[in-house]
Amino acid sequence: MALSVSYFAWVRERMGIADEVIDLPAGVADVAALVGWLAARDARGARAFAEPERIRAAVDGVMAGPGTAIDGVREVALFPPVTGG
Amino acid sequence: MALSVSYFAWVRERMGIADEVIDLPAGVADVAALVGWLAARDARGARAFAEPERIRAAVDGVMAGPGTAIDGVREVALFPPVTGG
Amino acid sequence: MIRVAVQPAAIDVAGELDLHDAGGHGATASFVGRVRGEGELTELFLEHHPVLTAAGLGELAHRAADRWSLAALTLIHRVGAMAPGETIVLVLASSPHRAEALAAVEFLIDRLKTDVMLWKRERFADGREQWVEPRAGDHGRAERWD
Amino acid sequence: MIRVAVQPAAIDVAGELDLHDAGGHGATASFVGRVRGEGELTELFLEHHPVLTAAGLGELAHRAADRWSLAALTLIHRVGAMAPGETIVLVLASSPHRAEALAAVEFLIDRLKTDVMLWKRERFADGREQWVEPRAGDHGRAERWD
């Protein structure tokens, strides 16, 4: 399944890219699993996602938790807690 | 004793003057007594001070209550509750 | 910097903001009160005491500056006759901390209604005039700060 | 009238105030957040999401408009690189009732810190860069509104 994944702030810096299209293996069913899969994939992912509790996500434009399903979605954004205002 | 008395808002309108100097008789010792004396003095005073509970005062530039002594003070301002802001 | 004024001239909000901003503070909260044109109101007249009104505003400003950590404070009240849409009062408070700037503005606007010698008179299209009565809620809001 | 913008261009506070004021509302509360120049900060960079940042601001604005009786609401957030003293965020809320205007501004500025996809990065005189960490107090302030 092809999934668009985008990264923001220090997650983007550590990944070295702003977005990519991933061919997601079966069994990676929710946000937490995606984060774990990215952390295990390579050194950049290991650095970006070393502390999964500091990662927030939006799934198809809606704020999501670690347990949010990603089956059939088009895009996931991964980022640190926001600091606007 | 000569006392400057000034009036504001509808108190001023009902009195028909903005300020006056009063030769205060002995025994008029506090703000409440002054208001009562003005109400008894003439028709304008009776109209302006018909409801003494709606009158506020400043004595020599400091907010004062009905029991504030006016013995020896230079000026008293009499006015309705404020409505600024 | 504390700036307090009681003035019959129109309040120049953008100009006051520029003056106030000179320091480049972290957070600026403000309040602008304007004459509402409800019920065919044609004029609002604001009466003041030549000495005590300015003194009262100055005291409020200093009380706010004692209570919150403020880099700058502006408190301007217009007096005399004004038309619907014109600005009656402007409060600007700046602080490194947004919560302090917001609290100071709220304190000042609440207290202005109850603590400063100012009286509003309304004139309507039919020529009728009336002095504004204080609203019960104003005292409740002002007392929150005691 | 609700106006929401996410822009790399400088925020024109006086111009926005004029736009917002067009209706001559009773009470206008505002908040201006600016880049502080502490600790030899030379640049603040604000990263945003091309779609979700504006959507989040729009949602917040409509939530405020549902909750309080507002005649007008302006919510402008700057993004990209900015220098100390420049304006990051502007909130303007007008209402016939001052308490509603003030509450709406406070709600929006609290929620902006926690609900909208924006990330701050600081650069210092020695070339060092760091992403700003959220402050524990921000979440406490934002949750007051739930």
XYZ file of C-alpha atoms in Angstrom:
462
model
C 0.000 0.000 0.000
C 1.435 3.390 -1.024
C 1.312 5.951 1.789
C 2.441 9.612 1.696
C 4.329 10.488 4.856
C 5.431 14.051 5.676
C 7.747 15.253 8.435
C 7.925 18.588 10.239
C 10.324 20.579 12.447
C 13.084 18.453 14.061
C 11.489 15.237 12.772
C 11.960 16.600 9.238
C 15.537 17.688 9.996
C 16.487 14.312 11.428
C 14.837 12.450 8.539
C 16.655 14.716 6.064
C 13.516 14.906 3.871
C 10.159 16.699 4.071
C 8.065 13.886 2.635
C 8.207 10.529 0.913
C 5.955 7.800 -0.437
C 6.283 4.532 1.443
C 5.247 1.092 0.273
C 3.938 -0.024 3.603
C 4.308 -3.698 4.547
C 1.202 -5.512 5.704
C 0.752 -5.523 9.488
C 1.756 -1.874 10.023
C -1.755 -0.999 11.079
C -1.672 2.170 13.158
C 0.338 5.351 13.815
C 2.412 3.726 16.581
C 3.296 0.833 14.300
C 4.297 3.221 11.500
C 6.562 5.162 13.880
C 8.121 1.906 15.065
C 8.635 0.705 11.504
C 10.323 4.004 10.512
C 12.584 3.850 13.612
C 13.669 0.344 12.646
C 14.123 1.080 8.918
C 17.403 3.051 9.015
C 19.697 5.303 11.054
C 17.787 8.489 10.162
C 14.535 6.928 11.322
C 16.182 5.649 14.492
C 17.283 9.221 15.296
C 13.982 10.905 14.377
C 11.794 8.435 16.241
C 14.025 7.487 19.196
C 11.365 8.920 21.572
C 7.968 7.944 20.147
C 6.163 9.626 23.067
C 7.367 12.973 21.678
C 5.807 12.339 18.237
C 2.399 13.679 17.186
C 0.502 12.741 14.036
C -2.219 13.862 11.647
C -3.913 11.217 9.491
C -5.555 12.483 6.293
C -5.587 15.976 7.795
C -7.056 15.064 11.178
C -5.112 14.995 14.459
C -4.530 11.374 15.447
C -3.257 9.335 18.382
C -0.785 6.407 18.362
C -3.691 3.956 18.063
C -5.284 5.611 15.025
C -5.602 3.102 12.157
C -3.735 3.919 8.940
C -5.246 1.190 6.830
C -6.468 2.712 3.564
C -5.465 6.308 4.396
C -3.650 8.522 1.898
C -1.291 10.551 4.072
C 0.219 10.734 7.506
C 2.067 13.765 8.928
C 4.539 13.146 11.777
C 5.853 15.986 13.922
C 6.871 17.127 17.423
C 4.411 18.835 19.804
C 3.428 22.225 18.373
C 4.853 25.519 19.642
C 2.953 28.278 17.826
C 1.294 31.445 19.110
C -16.530 77.598 57.845
C -16.155 78.136 54.048
C -16.333 74.906 52.031
C -15.987 74.449 48.261
C -18.590 72.009 46.974
C -18.640 70.743 43.374
C -21.307 68.717 41.571
C -21.083 66.294 38.660
C -23.361 64.622 36.067
C -27.072 64.675 37.015
C -26.283 66.085 40.448
C -24.742 69.097 38.685
C -27.686 69.373 36.270
C -30.252 69.288 39.079
C -28.300 71.796 41.155
C -28.013 74.080 38.118
C -24.401 74.936 39.051
C -21.041 73.128 38.850
C -19.643 74.427 42.131
C -20.197 76.896 44.938
C -18.661 78.037 48.208
C -20.845 77.295 51.206
C -20.640 78.882 54.641
C -21.338 75.696 56.508
C -23.303 75.929 59.786
C -21.830 74.269 62.855
C -23.049 70.712 63.399
C -22.847 69.634 59.742
C -20.029 67.243 60.515
C -19.872 64.583 57.827
C -20.746 63.854 54.160
C -24.213 62.502 55.010
C -25.017 65.616 57.057
C -23.851 67.853 54.198
C -26.079 65.988 51.717
C -29.018 66.290 54.124
C -28.362 69.985 54.676
C -28.229 70.635 50.879
C -31.480 68.648 50.363
C -33.217 70.796 52.999
C -31.776 74.116 51.796
C -33.881 74.685 48.658
C -35.889 73.023 45.842
C -32.819 72.347 43.676
C -31.104 70.600 46.555
C -34.252 68.630 47.353
C -34.306 67.349 43.751
C -30.569 66.629 43.495
C -30.336 64.833 46.850
C -33.762 63.153 47.065
C -32.040 59.741 47.092
C -28.916 60.118 49.232
C -28.035 56.406 48.747
C -27.319 57.230 45.083
C -24.795 59.953 45.984
C -21.038 59.376 46.071
C -18.435 61.816 47.418
C -14.780 62.758 47.306
C -13.365 64.787 50.185
C -10.209 66.790 49.432
C -9.614 64.528 46.425
C -10.108 61.201 48.204
C -13.139 58.917 47.764
C -15.268 59.159 50.891
C -18.286 57.479 52.498
C -21.343 59.106 54.111
C -19.635 59.011 57.514
C -16.452 60.770 56.383
C -15.844 63.885 58.516
C -15.769 67.210 56.670
C -14.555 69.297 59.565
C -11.656 71.446 58.394
C -11.611 70.102 54.797
C -11.338 72.435 51.817
C -13.525 70.773 49.202
C -16.170 68.135 48.725
C -17.284 66.707 45.353
C -20.755 65.147 45.149
C -21.785 62.926 42.232
C -23.691 59.806 41.107
C -22.042 56.373 40.813
C -19.456 56.479 38.028
C -20.046 54.965 34.569
C -16.746 55.260 32.672
C -14.783 52.750 30.651
C 6.823 53.118 30.511
C 3.396 54.125 31.841
C 1.361 56.546 29.730
C -1.967 57.842 31.084
C -4.147 60.513 29.460
C -7.617 62.042 29.758
C -8.340 63.915 26.552
C -11.175 65.572 24.631
C -9.304 64.868 21.356
C -9.970 61.713 19.325
C -7.848 58.731 20.400
C -5.336 57.760 17.713
C -5.204 53.987 18.241
C -2.518 53.272 15.624
C -0.389 56.175 16.876
C -0.680 55.021 20.488
C 0.225 51.491 19.432
C 3.370 52.842 17.746
C 4.340 54.857 20.824
C 3.680 51.901 23.095
C 5.536 49.494 20.796
C 8.779 51.434 20.860
C 10.382 48.805 23.100
C 9.420 45.708 21.054
C 7.855 43.816 23.969
C 7.011 40.114 23.831
C 3.230 40.255 24.191
C 0.843 43.168 23.914
C -2.801 42.864 24.928
C -5.222 45.668 24.245
C -8.775 46.820 24.625
C -10.545 49.437 22.534
C -13.980 50.612 23.686
C -16.129 52.452 21.155
C -19.441 54.298 21.208
C -22.209 51.954 20.110
C -24.917 53.410 17.883
C -27.798 51.423 19.340
C -31.312 52.770 19.892
C -30.787 55.827 17.684
C -27.996 57.168 19.861
C -26.528 60.293 18.234
C -24.033 61.469 20.869
C -22.267 60.175 23.926
C -21.034 62.816 26.352
C -18.470 61.851 28.969
C -18.154 64.133 31.992
C -14.998 64.079 34.108
C -13.434 65.758 37.139
C -10.641 68.142 36.135
C -8.186 66.636 38.642
C -9.518 63.417 40.118
C -10.245 61.597 36.840
C -6.618 61.702 35.736
C -5.484 60.900 39.276
C -7.791 57.881 39.362
C -6.499 56.573 36.027
C -2.915 57.087 37.180
C -3.573 55.184 40.398
C -5.156 52.269 38.518
C -2.241 52.150 36.089
C 0.281 52.004 38.911
C -1.718 49.354 40.711
C -1.630 47.207 37.554
C 2.112 47.815 37.167
C 2.679 46.719 40.781
C 0.606 43.581 40.343
C 1.854 42.283 36.986
C 5.234 42.324 35.298
C 4.614 44.908 32.576
C 7.112 46.366 30.121
C 4.689 49.129 29.071
C 1.202 50.338 29.901
C -1.014 52.825 28.048
C -4.355 54.024 29.422
C -6.186 56.728 27.461
C -9.736 57.879 28.191
C -11.595 60.302 26.018
C -13.974 62.867 27.570
C -16.549 65.312 26.179
C -18.901 64.701 23.258
C -18.369 61.861 20.792
C -20.269 60.153 17.970
C -21.134 56.460 17.435
C -18.085 54.493 16.297
C -15.581 56.811 18.017
C -13.144 55.403 20.553
C -13.919 56.088 24.235
C -11.096 54.185 25.867
C -7.850 52.468 24.927
C -5.847 50.112 27.148
C -2.523 48.601 26.026
C -0.405 46.353 28.252
C 2.843 44.672 27.263
C 4.728 41.992 29.095
C 7.222 39.239 28.368
C 4.367 36.914 29.464
C 1.082 36.889 27.589
C -0.993 35.903 30.626
C 0.196 38.992 32.516
C -0.547 41.365 29.638
C -4.058 39.929 29.244
C -4.802 39.982 32.969
C -3.634 43.601 33.301
C -5.922 44.720 30.458
C -8.886 42.905 31.932
C -8.216 44.371 35.390
C -7.939 47.899 34.018
C -11.085 47.786 31.911
C -13.101 46.286 34.784
C -11.856 48.849 37.289
C -12.340 51.779 34.907
C -16.077 51.128 35.110
C -16.218 51.455 38.885
C -13.201 53.328 40.241
C -12.656 56.375 38.015
C -14.670 59.610 38.086
C -16.370 59.508 34.692
C -20.046 59.775 33.847
C -21.755 58.983 30.532
C -24.751 60.848 29.145
C -26.539 59.604 26.021
C -28.393 61.757 23.513
C -30.851 60.194 21.045
C -32.227 61.145 17.620
C -35.465 62.454 19.197
C -33.487 64.908 21.373
C -33.950 62.912 24.576
C -30.951 62.812 26.965
C -30.224 60.398 29.794
C -27.386 59.670 32.177
C -26.175 56.085 31.977
C -26.877 54.045 35.116
C -24.127 51.746 36.388
C -24.824 48.089 35.628
C -24.934 45.612 38.493
C -22.517 43.341 36.596
C -19.835 46.036 36.494
C -19.322 45.869 40.240
C -19.231 42.084 40.220
C -16.521 42.117 37.552
C -14.500 44.796 39.336
C -14.595 42.950 42.660
C -13.057 39.805 41.186
C -9.706 41.583 41.533
C -9.903 42.334 45.277
C -16.704 38.862 9.720
C -14.027 36.229 10.352
C -10.597 36.816 8.827
C -7.919 34.123 9.170
C -4.491 34.166 7.514
C -1.167 32.320 7.597
C 1.428 34.494 5.904
C 5.192 34.828 5.398
C 4.733 38.618 4.952
C 5.051 41.019 7.894
C 1.785 41.529 9.811
C 0.456 45.077 9.391
C -1.165 45.589 12.793
C -2.600 49.055 12.082
C -3.908 47.931 8.685
C -5.555 44.857 10.180
C -7.109 47.011 12.908
C -8.589 49.282 10.223
C -9.981 46.321 8.282
C -11.391 44.783 11.432
C -12.844 48.093 12.631
C -14.900 48.698 9.530
C -18.100 47.878 11.438
C -17.501 50.177 14.450
C -18.085 47.478 17.076
C -18.582 48.222 20.773
C -15.498 46.563 22.258
C -12.356 45.261 20.593
C -9.829 43.165 22.487
C -6.546 42.245 20.903
C -3.313 40.383 21.373
C -0.041 41.019 19.543
C 2.775 38.510 20.024
C 6.260 39.575 19.023
C 9.672 37.941 18.732
C 11.648 38.564 21.907
C 15.342 39.323 21.502
C 16.490 37.499 24.637
C 19.682 35.461 24.905
C 21.207 36.860 21.720
C 18.406 35.507 19.556
C 18.931 36.694 15.981
C 16.159 34.867 14.114
C 12.942 33.029 14.846
C 11.809 30.581 12.159
C 8.242 29.339 12.226
C 7.503 26.145 10.327
C 3.939 25.340 9.253
C 1.945 22.703 7.372
C 0.847 23.965 3.940
C -2.787 22.942 4.515
C -3.393 21.952 8.130
C -2.050 25.121 9.760
C -4.602 27.354 8.052
C -7.311 24.732 8.633
C -6.469 24.623 12.347
C -6.606 28.418 12.660
C -9.922 28.479 10.818
C -11.359 25.822 13.103
C -10.243 27.715 16.217
C -11.743 30.947 14.892
C -15.082 29.294 14.227
C -15.068 27.639 17.622
C -14.568 31.064 19.240
C -17.342 32.545 17.085
C -19.708 29.752 18.179
C -18.873 30.225 21.831
C -18.965 34.016 22.178
C -21.075 36.694 20.583
C -18.524 38.287 18.252
C -19.107 40.999 15.661
C -15.688 40.426 14.077
C -12.675 38.176 14.514
C -9.189 38.450 13.013
C -6.536 35.765 13.462
C -3.251 36.230 11.588
C -0.180 34.055 12.098
C 3.132 34.765 10.478
C 5.370 31.902 9.301
C 8.960 31.665 8.026
C 11.956 33.656 9.294
C 11.539 36.765 11.394
C 13.732 39.099 13.461
C 13.422 40.217 17.119
C 10.631 42.784 17.525
C 8.624 41.515 14.552
C 5.026 40.412 15.043
C 4.383 36.643 15.087
C 0.668 36.621 15.785
C -2.261 39.019 15.893
C -5.681 38.294 17.394
C -8.530 40.825 17.273
C -12.012 40.108 18.631
C -14.922 42.543 18.712
C -18.197 42.204 20.527
C -20.933 44.421 21.901
C -19.798 43.035 25.291
C -16.269 43.596 26.520
C -16.113 40.397 28.551
C -16.840 38.302 25.449
C -14.201 40.068 23.347
C -11.572 39.570 26.069
C -12.493 35.933 26.673
C -12.355 35.132 22.944
C -8.863 36.634 22.625
C -7.610 34.735 25.640
C -9.109 31.466 24.358
C -7.552 31.915 20.919
C -4.076 32.771 22.142
C -4.088 29.863 24.619
C -5.280 27.379 22.004
C -2.878 28.631 19.333
C -0.052 27.335 21.504
C -1.369 23.790 21.628
C -3.834 23.128 18.791
C -2.317 24.564 15.612
C 0.477 23.001 13.531
C 3.275 25.506 14.017
C 6.820 24.937 15.222
C 9.352 27.552 16.344
C 13.102 27.307 15.766
C 15.467 29.835 17.330
C 18.822 30.916 15.909
C 21.382 32.686 18.110
C 24.282 35.067 17.493
C 26.809 32.199 17.819
C 25.055 30.291 14.998
C 23.445 27.752 17.301
C 19.902 26.648 16.366
C 17.273 24.939 18.517
C 13.627 23.955 18.219
C 11.478 25.462 20.940
C 10.060 22.920 23.381
C 6.415 23.312 24.427
C 6.046 24.675 27.944
C 4.108 22.675 30.505
C 2.066 25.777 31.375
C 0.775 26.099 27.818
C -1.245 22.925 28.107
C -2.644 23.936 31.477
C -3.801 27.272 30.078
C -5.316 25.679 26.984
C -7.250 23.104 29.021
C -9.024 25.756 31.070
C -11.371 26.119 28.090
C -12.498 22.482 27.867
